[in-house]
mmCIF file of C-alpha atoms in Angstrom:
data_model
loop_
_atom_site.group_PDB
_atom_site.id
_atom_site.type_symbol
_atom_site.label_atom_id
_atom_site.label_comp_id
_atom_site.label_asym_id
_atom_site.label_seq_id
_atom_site.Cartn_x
_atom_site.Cartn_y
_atom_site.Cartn_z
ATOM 1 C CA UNK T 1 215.678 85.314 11.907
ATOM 2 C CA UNK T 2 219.508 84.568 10.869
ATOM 3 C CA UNK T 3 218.582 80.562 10.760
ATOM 4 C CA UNK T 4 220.786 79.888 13.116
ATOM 5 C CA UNK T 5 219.430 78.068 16.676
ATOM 6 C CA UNK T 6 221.412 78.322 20.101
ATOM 7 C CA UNK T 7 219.797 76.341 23.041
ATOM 8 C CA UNK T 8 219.928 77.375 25.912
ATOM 9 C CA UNK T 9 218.726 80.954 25.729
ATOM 10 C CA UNK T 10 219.267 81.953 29.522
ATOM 11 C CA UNK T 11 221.867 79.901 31.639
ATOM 12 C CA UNK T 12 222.551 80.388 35.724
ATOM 13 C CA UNK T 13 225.125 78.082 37.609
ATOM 14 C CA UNK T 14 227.621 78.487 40.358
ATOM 15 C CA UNK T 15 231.737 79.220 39.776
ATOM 16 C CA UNK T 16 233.241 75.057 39.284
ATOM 17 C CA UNK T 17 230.517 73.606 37.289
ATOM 18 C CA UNK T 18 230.480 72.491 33.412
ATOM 19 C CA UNK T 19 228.315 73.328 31.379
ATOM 20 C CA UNK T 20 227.200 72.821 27.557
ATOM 21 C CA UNK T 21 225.975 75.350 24.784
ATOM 22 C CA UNK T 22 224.384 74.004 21.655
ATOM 23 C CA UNK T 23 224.356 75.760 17.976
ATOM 24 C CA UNK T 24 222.358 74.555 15.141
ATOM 25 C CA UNK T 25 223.443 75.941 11.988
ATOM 26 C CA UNK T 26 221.394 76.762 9.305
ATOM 27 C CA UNK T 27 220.254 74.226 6.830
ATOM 28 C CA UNK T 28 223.443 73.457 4.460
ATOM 29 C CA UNK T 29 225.823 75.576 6.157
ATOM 30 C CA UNK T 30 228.651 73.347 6.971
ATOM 31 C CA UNK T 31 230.838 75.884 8.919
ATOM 32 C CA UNK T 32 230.330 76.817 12.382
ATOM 33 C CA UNK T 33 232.080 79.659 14.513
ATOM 34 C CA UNK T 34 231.868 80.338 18.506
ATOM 35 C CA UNK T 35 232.233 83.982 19.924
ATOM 36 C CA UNK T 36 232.195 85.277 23.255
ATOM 37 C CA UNK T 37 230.919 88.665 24.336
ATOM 38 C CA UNK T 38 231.283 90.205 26.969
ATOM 39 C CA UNK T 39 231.453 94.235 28.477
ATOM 40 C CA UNK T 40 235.446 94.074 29.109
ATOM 41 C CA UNK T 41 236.652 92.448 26.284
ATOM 42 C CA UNK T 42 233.879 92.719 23.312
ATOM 43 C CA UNK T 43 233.111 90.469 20.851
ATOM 44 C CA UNK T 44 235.865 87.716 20.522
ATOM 45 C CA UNK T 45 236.452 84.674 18.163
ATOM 46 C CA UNK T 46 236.704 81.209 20.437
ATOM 47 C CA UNK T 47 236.834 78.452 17.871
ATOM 48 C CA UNK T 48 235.774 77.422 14.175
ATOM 49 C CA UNK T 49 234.639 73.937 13.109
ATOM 50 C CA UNK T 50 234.055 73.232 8.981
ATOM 51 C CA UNK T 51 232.383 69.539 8.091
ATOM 52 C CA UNK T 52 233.183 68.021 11.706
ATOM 53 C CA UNK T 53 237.060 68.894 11.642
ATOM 54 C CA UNK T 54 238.605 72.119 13.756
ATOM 55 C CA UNK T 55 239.554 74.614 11.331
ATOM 56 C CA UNK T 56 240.708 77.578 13.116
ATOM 57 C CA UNK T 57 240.906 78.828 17.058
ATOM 58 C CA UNK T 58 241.284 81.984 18.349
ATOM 59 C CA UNK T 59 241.184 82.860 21.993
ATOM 60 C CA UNK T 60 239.562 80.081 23.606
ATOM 61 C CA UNK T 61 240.496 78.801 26.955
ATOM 62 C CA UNK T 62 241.899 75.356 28.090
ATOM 63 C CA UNK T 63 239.010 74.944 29.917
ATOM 64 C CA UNK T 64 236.728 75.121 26.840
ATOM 65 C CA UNK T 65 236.365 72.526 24.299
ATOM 66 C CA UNK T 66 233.925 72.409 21.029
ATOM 67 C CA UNK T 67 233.038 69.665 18.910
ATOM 68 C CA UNK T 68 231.001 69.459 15.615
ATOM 69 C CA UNK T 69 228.882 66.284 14.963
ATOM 70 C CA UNK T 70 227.858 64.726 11.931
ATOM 71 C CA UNK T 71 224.959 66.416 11.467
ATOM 72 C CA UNK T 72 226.900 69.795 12.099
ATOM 73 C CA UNK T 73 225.419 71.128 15.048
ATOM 74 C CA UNK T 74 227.693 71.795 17.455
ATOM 75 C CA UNK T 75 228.313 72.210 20.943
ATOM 76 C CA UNK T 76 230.276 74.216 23.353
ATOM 77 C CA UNK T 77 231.736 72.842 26.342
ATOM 78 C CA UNK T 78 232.690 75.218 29.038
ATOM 79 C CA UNK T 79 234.312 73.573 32.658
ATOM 80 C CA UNK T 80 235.305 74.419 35.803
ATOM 81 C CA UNK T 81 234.020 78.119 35.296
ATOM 82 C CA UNK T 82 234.700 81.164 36.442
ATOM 83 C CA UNK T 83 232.595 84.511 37.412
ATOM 84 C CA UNK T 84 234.939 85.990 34.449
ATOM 85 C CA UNK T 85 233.131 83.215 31.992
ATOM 86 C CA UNK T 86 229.850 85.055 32.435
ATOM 87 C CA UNK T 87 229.128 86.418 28.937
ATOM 88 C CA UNK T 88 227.230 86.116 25.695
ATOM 89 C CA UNK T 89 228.256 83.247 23.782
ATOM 90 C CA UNK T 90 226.972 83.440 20.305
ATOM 91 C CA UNK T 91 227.358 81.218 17.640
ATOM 92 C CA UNK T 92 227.581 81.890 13.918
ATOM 93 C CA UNK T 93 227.529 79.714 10.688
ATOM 94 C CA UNK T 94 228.803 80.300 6.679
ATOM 95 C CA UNK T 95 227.797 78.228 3.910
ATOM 96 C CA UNK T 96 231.671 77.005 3.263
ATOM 97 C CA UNK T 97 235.334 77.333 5.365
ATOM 98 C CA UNK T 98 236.159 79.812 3.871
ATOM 99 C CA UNK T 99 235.184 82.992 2.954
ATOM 100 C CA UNK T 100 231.613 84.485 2.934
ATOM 101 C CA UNK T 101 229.264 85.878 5.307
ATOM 102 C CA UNK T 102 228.696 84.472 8.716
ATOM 103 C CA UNK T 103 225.046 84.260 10.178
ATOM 104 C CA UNK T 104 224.631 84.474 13.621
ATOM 105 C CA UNK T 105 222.127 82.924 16.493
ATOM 106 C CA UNK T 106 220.544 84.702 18.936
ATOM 107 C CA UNK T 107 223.430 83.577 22.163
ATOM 108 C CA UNK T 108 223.359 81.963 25.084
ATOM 109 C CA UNK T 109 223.701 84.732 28.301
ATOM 110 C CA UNK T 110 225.699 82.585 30.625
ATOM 111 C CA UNK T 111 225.558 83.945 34.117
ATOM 112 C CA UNK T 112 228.436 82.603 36.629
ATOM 113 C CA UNK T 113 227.453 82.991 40.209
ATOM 114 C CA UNK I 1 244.317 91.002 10.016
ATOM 115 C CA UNK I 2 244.925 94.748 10.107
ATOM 116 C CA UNK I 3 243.478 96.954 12.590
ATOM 117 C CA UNK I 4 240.698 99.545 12.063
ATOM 118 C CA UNK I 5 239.565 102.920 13.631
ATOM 119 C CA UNK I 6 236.052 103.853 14.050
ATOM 120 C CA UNK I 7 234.638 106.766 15.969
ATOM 121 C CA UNK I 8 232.930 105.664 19.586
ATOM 122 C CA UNK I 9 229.537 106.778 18.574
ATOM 123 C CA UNK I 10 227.327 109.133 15.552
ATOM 124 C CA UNK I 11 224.030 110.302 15.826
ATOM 125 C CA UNK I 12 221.967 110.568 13.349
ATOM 126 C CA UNK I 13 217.991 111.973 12.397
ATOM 127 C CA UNK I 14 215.460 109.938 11.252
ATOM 128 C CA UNK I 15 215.274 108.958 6.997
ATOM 129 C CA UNK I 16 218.630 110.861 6.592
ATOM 130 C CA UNK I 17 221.533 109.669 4.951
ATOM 131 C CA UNK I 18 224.497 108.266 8.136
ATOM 132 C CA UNK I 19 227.718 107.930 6.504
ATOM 133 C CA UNK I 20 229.575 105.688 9.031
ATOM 134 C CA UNK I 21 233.669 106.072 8.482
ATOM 135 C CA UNK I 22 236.615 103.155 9.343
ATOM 136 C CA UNK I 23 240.263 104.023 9.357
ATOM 137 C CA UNK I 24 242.505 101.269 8.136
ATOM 138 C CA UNK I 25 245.939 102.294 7.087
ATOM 139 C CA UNK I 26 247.774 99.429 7.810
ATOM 140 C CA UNK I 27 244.954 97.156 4.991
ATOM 141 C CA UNK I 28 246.723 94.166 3.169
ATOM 142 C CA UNK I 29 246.324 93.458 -0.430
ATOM 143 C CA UNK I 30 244.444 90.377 0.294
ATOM 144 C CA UNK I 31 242.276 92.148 3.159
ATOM 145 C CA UNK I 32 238.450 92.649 2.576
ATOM 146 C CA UNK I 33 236.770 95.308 4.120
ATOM 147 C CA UNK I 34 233.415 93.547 5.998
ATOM 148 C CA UNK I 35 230.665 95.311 8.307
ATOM 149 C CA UNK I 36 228.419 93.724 10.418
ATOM 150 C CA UNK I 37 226.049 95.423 12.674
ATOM 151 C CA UNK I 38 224.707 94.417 16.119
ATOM 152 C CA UNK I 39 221.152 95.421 17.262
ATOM 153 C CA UNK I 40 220.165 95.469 20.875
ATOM 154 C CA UNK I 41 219.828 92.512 22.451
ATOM 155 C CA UNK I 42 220.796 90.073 19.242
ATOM 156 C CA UNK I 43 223.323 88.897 17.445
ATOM 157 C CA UNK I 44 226.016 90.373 14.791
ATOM 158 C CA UNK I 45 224.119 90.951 11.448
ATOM 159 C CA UNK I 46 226.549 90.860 8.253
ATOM 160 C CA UNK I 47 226.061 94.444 5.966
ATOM 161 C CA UNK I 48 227.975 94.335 3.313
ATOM 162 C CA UNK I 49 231.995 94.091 2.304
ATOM 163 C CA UNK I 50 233.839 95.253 -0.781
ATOM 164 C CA UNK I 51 237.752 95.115 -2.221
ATOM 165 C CA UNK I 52 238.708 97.245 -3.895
ATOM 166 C CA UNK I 53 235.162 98.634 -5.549
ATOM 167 C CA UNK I 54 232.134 100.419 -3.910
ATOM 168 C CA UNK I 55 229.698 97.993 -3.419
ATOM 169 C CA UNK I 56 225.684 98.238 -2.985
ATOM 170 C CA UNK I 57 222.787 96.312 -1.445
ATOM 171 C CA UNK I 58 219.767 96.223 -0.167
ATOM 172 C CA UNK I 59 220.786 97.608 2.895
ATOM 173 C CA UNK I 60 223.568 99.870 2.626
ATOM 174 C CA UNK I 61 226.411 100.920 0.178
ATOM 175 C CA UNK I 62 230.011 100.494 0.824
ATOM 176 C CA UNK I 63 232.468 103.480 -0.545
ATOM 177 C CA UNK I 64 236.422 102.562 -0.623
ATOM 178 C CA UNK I 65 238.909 104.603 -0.884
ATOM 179 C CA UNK I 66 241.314 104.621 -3.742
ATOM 180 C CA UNK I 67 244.191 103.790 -1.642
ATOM 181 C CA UNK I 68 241.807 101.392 0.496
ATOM 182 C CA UNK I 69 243.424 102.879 3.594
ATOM 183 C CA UNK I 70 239.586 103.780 4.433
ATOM 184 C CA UNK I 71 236.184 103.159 3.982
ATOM 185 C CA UNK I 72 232.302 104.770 4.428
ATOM 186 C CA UNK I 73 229.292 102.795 5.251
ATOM 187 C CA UNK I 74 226.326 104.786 3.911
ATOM 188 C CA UNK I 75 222.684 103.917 5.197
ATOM 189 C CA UNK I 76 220.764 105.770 2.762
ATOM 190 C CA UNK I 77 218.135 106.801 5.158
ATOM 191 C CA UNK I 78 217.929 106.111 8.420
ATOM 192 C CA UNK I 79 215.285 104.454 10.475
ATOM 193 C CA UNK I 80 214.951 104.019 13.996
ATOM 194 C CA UNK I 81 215.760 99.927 13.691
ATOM 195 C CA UNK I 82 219.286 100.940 12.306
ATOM 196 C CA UNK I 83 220.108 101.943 15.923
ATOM 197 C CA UNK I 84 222.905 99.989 16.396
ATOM 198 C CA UNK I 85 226.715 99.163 16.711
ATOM 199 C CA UNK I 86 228.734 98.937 13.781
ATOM 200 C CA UNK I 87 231.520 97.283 13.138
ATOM 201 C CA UNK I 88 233.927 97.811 10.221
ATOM 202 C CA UNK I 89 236.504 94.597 9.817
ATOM 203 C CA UNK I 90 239.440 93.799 8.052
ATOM 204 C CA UNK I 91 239.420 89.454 7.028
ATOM 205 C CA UNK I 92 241.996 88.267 4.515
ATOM 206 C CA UNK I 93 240.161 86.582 2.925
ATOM 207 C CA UNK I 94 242.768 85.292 0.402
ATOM 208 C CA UNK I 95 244.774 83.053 2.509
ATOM 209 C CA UNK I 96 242.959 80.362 3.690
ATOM 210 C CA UNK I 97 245.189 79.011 6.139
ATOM 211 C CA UNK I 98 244.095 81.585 8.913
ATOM 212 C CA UNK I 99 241.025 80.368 8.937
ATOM 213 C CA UNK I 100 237.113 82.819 8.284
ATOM 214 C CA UNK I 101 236.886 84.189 12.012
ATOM 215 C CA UNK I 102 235.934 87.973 12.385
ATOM 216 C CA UNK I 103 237.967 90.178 14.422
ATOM 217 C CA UNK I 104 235.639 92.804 15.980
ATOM 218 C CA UNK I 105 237.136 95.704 17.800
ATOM 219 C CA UNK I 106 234.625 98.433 19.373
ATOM 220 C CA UNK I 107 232.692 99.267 16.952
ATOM 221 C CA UNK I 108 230.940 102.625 16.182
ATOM 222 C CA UNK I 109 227.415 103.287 18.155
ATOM 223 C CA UNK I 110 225.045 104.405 15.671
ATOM 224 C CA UNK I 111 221.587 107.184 17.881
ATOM 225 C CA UNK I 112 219.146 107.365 15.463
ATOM 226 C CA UNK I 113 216.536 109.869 16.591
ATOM 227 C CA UNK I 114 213.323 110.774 15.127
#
């Protein structure tokens, strides 16, 4: 158990809709990181919050936004989706923003129907 | 970052040593070498990373080259719950304006039979 929490575990819904992941870091880590997997493109870096600011983005869509709230869990917002956004999202955390290892939760399998 | 190469896949038997190998020519000075592994059905599990010196840990032992343009991952013995992919990574880790993400790539696929 990494110590990291990622509600929900198992997520259906139809091509159009919005929905939102959650990520609970572990206790003190103030960093937060969003990945995507899926088969055609692997494991890929989406966004990186440190202490409630943005810190670093990688290849994360228009269509998806993240936030990180004062108590540092953070959420994933993902609209107007597509069969393509079907993946496992997986969030990771690090004690700092910078370097260090990064802990990961167990993902969210979002299925797009 | 720099890219790195890692064979598709390795098999291995049951409490014997795996050395797992990474390519990465192209390493910056600043570059760290970082593995994670990810076991079926869960999430990427950090391993170990080094500089410039071989490193060791509880779970597995890192061996640089002297030029750094490659690297080993040794498992000292295998057991079946190290059936998993691997994934060697390059992070510079000394400039801090590109931000901590890791940038897998494929990843080697680690059979571990008994």
């Amino acid at each position: 158990d990494s110590g990291v929490t990622q509600t929900p575990k198992h997520l259906i819904t139809a091509t159009g809709q919005r929905v939102t992941l959650r990520c609970s870091p572990r206790s003190g880590d103030l960093s937060v990181y969003w990945y995507q997997q899926s088969l055609d493109q692997g494991l890929q870096f989406l966004i990186q919050y440190y202490n409630g600011e943005e810190r670093a983005k990688g290849n994360i869509l228009e269509r998806f936004s993240a936030q990180q709230f004062p108590d540092l869990h953070s959420e994933l917002n993902l609209s107007s989706l597509e069969l393509g956004d079907s993946a496992l999202y997986f969030c990771a955390s690090s004690i700092g923003g910078s370097y260090g290892e990064q802990y990961f939760g167990p993902g969210t399998r979002l299925t797009v129907t | 970052d720099a890219k790195t190469t890692q064979p598709n896949s390795m098999e291995s038997n049951e409490e014997e040593p795996v050395h797992l190998p990474c390519n990465h020519s192209t390493i910056s000075g600043t570059d760290y070498i970082h593995w994670y592994r990810q076991l079926p059905s869960q999430g990427p599990e950090y391993v170990i990373h080094g500089l410039t010196s071989n490193v060791n840990n509880r779970m597995a032992s890192l061996a640089i080259a002297e030029d750094r343009k490659s690297s080993t991952l040794i498992l000292h013995r295998a057991t079946l719950r190290d059936a998993a992919v691997y994934y060697c990574i390059l992070r510079d880790d000394g400039n801090s304006n590109s931000g901590y993400a890791l940038n897998f790539g494929k990843g080697t696929s680690l059979l571990v039979t008994p």
